[in-house]
Coordinates of C-alpha atoms in Angstrom, one line a residue:
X2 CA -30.6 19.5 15.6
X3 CA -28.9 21.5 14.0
X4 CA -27.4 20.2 10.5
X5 CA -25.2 23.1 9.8
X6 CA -22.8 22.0 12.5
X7 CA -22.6 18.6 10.9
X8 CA -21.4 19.9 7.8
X9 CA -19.1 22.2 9.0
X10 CA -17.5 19.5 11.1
X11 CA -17.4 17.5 8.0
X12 CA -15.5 20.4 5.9
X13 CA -12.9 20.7 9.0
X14 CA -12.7 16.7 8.8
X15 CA -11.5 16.8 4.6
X16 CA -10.0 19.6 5.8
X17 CA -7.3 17.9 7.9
X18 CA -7.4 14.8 5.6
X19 CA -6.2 17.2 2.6
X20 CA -3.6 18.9 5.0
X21 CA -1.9 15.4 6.1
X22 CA -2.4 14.0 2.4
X23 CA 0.0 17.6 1.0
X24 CA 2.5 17.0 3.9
X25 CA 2.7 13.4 3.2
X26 CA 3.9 14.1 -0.2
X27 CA 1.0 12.2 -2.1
X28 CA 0.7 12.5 -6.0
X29 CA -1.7 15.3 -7.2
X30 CA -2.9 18.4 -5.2
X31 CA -5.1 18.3 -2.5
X32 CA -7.5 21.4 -1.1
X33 CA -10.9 22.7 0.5
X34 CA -12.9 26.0 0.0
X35 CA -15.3 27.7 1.4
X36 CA -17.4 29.5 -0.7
X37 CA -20.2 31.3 1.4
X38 CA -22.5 28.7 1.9
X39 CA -20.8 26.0 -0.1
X40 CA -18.3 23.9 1.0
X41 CA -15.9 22.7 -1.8
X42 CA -13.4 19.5 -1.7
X43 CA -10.8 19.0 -4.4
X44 CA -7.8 16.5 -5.3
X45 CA -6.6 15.9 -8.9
X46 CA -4.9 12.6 -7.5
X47 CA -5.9 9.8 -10.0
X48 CA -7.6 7.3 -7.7
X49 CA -9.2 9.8 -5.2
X50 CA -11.6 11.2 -7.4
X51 CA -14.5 10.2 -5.1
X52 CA -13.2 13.2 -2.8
X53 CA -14.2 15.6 -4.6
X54 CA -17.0 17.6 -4.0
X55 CA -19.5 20.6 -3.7
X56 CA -21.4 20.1 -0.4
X57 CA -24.5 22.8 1.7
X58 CA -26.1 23.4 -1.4
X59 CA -29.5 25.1 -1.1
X60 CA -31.8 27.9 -2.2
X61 CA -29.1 30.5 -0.3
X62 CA -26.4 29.2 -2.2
X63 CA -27.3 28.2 -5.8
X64 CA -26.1 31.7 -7.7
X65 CA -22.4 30.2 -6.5
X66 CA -22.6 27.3 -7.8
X67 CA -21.7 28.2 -11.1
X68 CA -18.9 30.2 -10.3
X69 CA -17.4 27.9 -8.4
X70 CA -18.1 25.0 -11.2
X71 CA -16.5 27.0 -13.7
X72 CA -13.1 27.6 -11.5
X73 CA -12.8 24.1 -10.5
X74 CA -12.6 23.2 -14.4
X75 CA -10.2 26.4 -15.8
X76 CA -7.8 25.3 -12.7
X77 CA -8.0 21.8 -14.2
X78 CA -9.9 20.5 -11.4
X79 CA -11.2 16.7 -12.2
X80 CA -15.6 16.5 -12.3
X81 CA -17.1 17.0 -9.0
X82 CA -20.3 15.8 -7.5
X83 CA -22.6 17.8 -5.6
X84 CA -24.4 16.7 -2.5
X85 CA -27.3 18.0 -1.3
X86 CA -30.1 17.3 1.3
X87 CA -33.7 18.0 0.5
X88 CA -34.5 20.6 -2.2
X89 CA -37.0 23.1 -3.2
X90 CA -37.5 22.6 -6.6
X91 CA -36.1 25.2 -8.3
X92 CA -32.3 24.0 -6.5
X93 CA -33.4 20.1 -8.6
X94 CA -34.1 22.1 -12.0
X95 CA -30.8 24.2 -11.7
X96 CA -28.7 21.4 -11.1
X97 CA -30.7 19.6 -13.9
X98 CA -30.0 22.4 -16.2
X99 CA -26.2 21.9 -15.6
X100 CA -26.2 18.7 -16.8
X101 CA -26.5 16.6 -13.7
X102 CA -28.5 13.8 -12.4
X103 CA -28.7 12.5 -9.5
X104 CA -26.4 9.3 -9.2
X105 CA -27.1 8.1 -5.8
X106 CA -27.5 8.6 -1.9
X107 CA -24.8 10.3 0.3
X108 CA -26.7 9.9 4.2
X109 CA -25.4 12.0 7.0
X110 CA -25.8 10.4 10.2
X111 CA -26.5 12.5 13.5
X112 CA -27.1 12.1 17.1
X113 CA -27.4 14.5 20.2
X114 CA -24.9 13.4 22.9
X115 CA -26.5 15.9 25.2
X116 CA -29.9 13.7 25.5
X117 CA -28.3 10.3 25.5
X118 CA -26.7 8.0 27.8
X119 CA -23.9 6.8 26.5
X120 CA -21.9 4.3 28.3
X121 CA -18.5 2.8 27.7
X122 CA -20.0 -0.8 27.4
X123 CA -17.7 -3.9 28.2
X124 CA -17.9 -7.0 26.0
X125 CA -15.7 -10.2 25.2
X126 CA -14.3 -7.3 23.1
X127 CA -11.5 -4.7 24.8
X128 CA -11.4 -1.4 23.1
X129 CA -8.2 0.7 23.9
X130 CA -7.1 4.0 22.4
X131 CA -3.7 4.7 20.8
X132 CA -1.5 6.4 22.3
X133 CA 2.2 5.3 21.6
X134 CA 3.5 5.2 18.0
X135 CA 3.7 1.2 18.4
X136 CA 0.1 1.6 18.9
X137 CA -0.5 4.0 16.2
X138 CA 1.3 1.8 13.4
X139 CA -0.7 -1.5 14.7
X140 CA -4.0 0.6 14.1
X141 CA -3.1 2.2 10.9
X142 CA -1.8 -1.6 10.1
X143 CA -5.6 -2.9 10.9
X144 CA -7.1 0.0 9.7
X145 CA -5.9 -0.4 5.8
X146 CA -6.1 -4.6 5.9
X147 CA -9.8 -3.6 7.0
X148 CA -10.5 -1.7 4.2
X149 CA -8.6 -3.7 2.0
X150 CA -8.6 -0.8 -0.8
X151 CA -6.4 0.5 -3.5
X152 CA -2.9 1.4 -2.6
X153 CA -3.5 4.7 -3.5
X154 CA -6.7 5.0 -0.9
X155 CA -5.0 2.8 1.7
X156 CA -2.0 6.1 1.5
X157 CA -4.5 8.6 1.9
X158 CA -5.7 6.8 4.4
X159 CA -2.5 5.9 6.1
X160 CA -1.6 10.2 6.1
X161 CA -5.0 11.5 7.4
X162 CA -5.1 8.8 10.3
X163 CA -1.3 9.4 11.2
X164 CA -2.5 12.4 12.4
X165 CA -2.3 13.7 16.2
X166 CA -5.9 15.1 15.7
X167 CA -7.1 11.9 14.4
X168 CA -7.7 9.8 17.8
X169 CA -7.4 6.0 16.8
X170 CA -9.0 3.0 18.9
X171 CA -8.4 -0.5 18.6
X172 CA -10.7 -3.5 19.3
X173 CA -8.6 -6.1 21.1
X174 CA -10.3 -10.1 21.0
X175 CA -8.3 -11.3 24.0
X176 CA -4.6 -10.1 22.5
X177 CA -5.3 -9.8 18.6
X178 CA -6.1 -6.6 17.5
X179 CA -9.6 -7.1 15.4
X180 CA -10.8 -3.6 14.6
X181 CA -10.0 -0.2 13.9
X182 CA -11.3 3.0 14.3
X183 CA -11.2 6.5 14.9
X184 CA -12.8 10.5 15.6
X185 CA -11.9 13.7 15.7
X186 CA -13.2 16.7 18.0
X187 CA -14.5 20.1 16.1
X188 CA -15.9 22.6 18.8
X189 CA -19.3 20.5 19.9
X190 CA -18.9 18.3 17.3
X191 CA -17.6 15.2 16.8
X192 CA -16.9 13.4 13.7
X193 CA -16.6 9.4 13.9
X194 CA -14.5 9.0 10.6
X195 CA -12.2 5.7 9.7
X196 CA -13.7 2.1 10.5
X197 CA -12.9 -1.0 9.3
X198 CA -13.0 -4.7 10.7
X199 CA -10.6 -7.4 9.5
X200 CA -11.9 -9.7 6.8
X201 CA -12.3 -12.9 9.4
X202 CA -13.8 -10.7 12.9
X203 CA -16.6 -9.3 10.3
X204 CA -20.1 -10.2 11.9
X205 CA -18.7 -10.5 15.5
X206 CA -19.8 -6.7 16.6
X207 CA -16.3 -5.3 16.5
X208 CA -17.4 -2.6 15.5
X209 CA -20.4 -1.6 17.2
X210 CA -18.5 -2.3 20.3
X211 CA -15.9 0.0 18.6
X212 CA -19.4 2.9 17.4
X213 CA -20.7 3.0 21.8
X214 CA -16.8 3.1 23.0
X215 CA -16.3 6.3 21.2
X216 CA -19.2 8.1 21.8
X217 CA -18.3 7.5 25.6
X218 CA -15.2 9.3 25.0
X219 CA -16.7 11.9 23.3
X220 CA -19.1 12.7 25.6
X221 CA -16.9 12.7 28.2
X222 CA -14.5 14.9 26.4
X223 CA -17.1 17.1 26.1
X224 CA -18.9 16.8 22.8
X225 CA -22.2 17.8 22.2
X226 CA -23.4 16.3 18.7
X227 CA -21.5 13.0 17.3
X228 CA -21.9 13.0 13.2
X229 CA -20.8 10.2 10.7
X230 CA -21.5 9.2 7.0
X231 CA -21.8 5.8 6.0
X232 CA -23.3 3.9 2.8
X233 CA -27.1 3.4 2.4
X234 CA -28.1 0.6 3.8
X235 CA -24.8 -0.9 5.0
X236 CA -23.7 -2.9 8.2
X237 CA -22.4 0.7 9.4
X238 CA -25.6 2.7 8.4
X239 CA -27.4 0.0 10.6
X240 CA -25.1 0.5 13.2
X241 CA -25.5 4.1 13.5
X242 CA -29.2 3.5 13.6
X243 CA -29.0 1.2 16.1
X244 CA -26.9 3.3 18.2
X245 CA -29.6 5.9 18.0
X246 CA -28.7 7.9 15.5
X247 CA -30.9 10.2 13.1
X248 CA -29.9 9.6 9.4
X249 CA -30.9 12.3 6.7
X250 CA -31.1 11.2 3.6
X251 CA -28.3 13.5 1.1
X252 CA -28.5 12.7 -2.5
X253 CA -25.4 13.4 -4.6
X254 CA -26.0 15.1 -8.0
X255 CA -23.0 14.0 -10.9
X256 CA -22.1 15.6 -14.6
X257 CA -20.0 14.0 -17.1
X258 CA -19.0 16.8 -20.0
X259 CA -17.6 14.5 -23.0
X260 CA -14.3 16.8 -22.5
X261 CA -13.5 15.8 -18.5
X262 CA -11.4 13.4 -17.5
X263 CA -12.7 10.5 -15.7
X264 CA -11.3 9.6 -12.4
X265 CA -12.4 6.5 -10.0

């Protein structure tokens, strides 16, 4: 499979999430590049740091890495990291020459819809999919009390998944809404991005039920590939391995100048 497509789908997700975080009227600015080969996410909003981003780095794409490196700091652009899959060599030195080091893993999940079976399963669990804006605000209510993060995050996340591109679905246990989640549709792609369970339902499958209901819907709208990112060795990694997916190991490269700003 193709892991071009996954990345690309990626870049059009942030791309949205930027979009909705501008017209929102969050603090600090919010944008994506392309840069030939690299794909480039940027926010100076104090809180969101972990946004940023250089991503599609390989041996094609290294003499624009400094360049675009160099921009992001005269514009006043906070550090970035830079996430790559597997290297040749001379891609590990040049990042090591830049003063970075590899802080930790990024995995890309993937699976081909095309040679799977997937089912909308039925369980104790009922998952429905939002469609009025009572709906929508009960979702993006159980969405952010999953997550449980900063207010600052649980805004960002409140703007990208108030979006009609974002489609939301709620995991019901009899008539209390337990789990949140949601995907959006690029060409063949699609890209299963937002998840959270509430603190108490954790452990119960709410979201695995939650994973096979949406690749159903994507494969019947039409969706070839299903992509998502989780943290190594999490409940959701195992969950995406479980549901069959292929994980690809990304590691992401970081640089602290004494002169940057730090931001969380």
């Amino acid at each position: 499979m193709d892991l071009a497509g996954a990345e690309s789908s990626l870049h059009e997700r942030f791309e949205l999430a930027c979009a909705a975080a501008t017209t929102a009227g969050l603090p600090g600015t919010f944008g994506t590049a392309k840069v030939r080969g690299l794909r480039v996410v940027m926010t100076t909003a104090v809180g969101l740091g972990f946004l940023n981003s250089i991503t599609v780095l390989d041996e094609s794409s290294t003499a624009d890495l400094s360049p675009v490196l160099d921009h992001l700091r005269a514009t006043g652009m906070p550090p970035t990291c830079v996430v790559t899959g597997s290297v040749a060599p001379e891609v590990s030195r040049l990042l090591a020459s830049l003063g970075f080091v590899a802080t930790g893993l990024r995995p890309l999940a993937v699976l081909d819809l095309s040679a799977d079976d997937v089912a909308l399963t039925t369980s104790r669990l009922t998952v429905t999919e939002v469609v009025s804006a009572a709906e929508r605000a009960t979702f993006l209510d159980v969405l952010t009390a999953g997550y449980a993060a900063s207010e600052t995050v649980e805004r960002f996340v409140r703007a990208e998944h108030s979006m009609g591109a974002i489609r939301g679905f709620l995991a019901w246990d009899g008539s209390t809404p337990v789990g949140a989640a949601a995907l959006s549709i690029h060409g063949e792609w699609v890209v299963l991005g937002g998840a959270a369970t509430l603190t108490q339902h954790r452990g119960a499958g709410v979201q695995a039920e939650l994973l096979r209901y949406r690749l159903g819907v994507a494969a019947a709208a039409g969706a070839r590939c299903a992509t998502a990112t989780a943290a190594a060795n999490s409940p959701s990694a195992r969950n995406l391995v479980r549901a069959g997916f292929r994980v690809v190991e990304r590691t992401a490269w970081t640089r602290f100048l004494p002169s940057d700003p730090r931001t969380s």
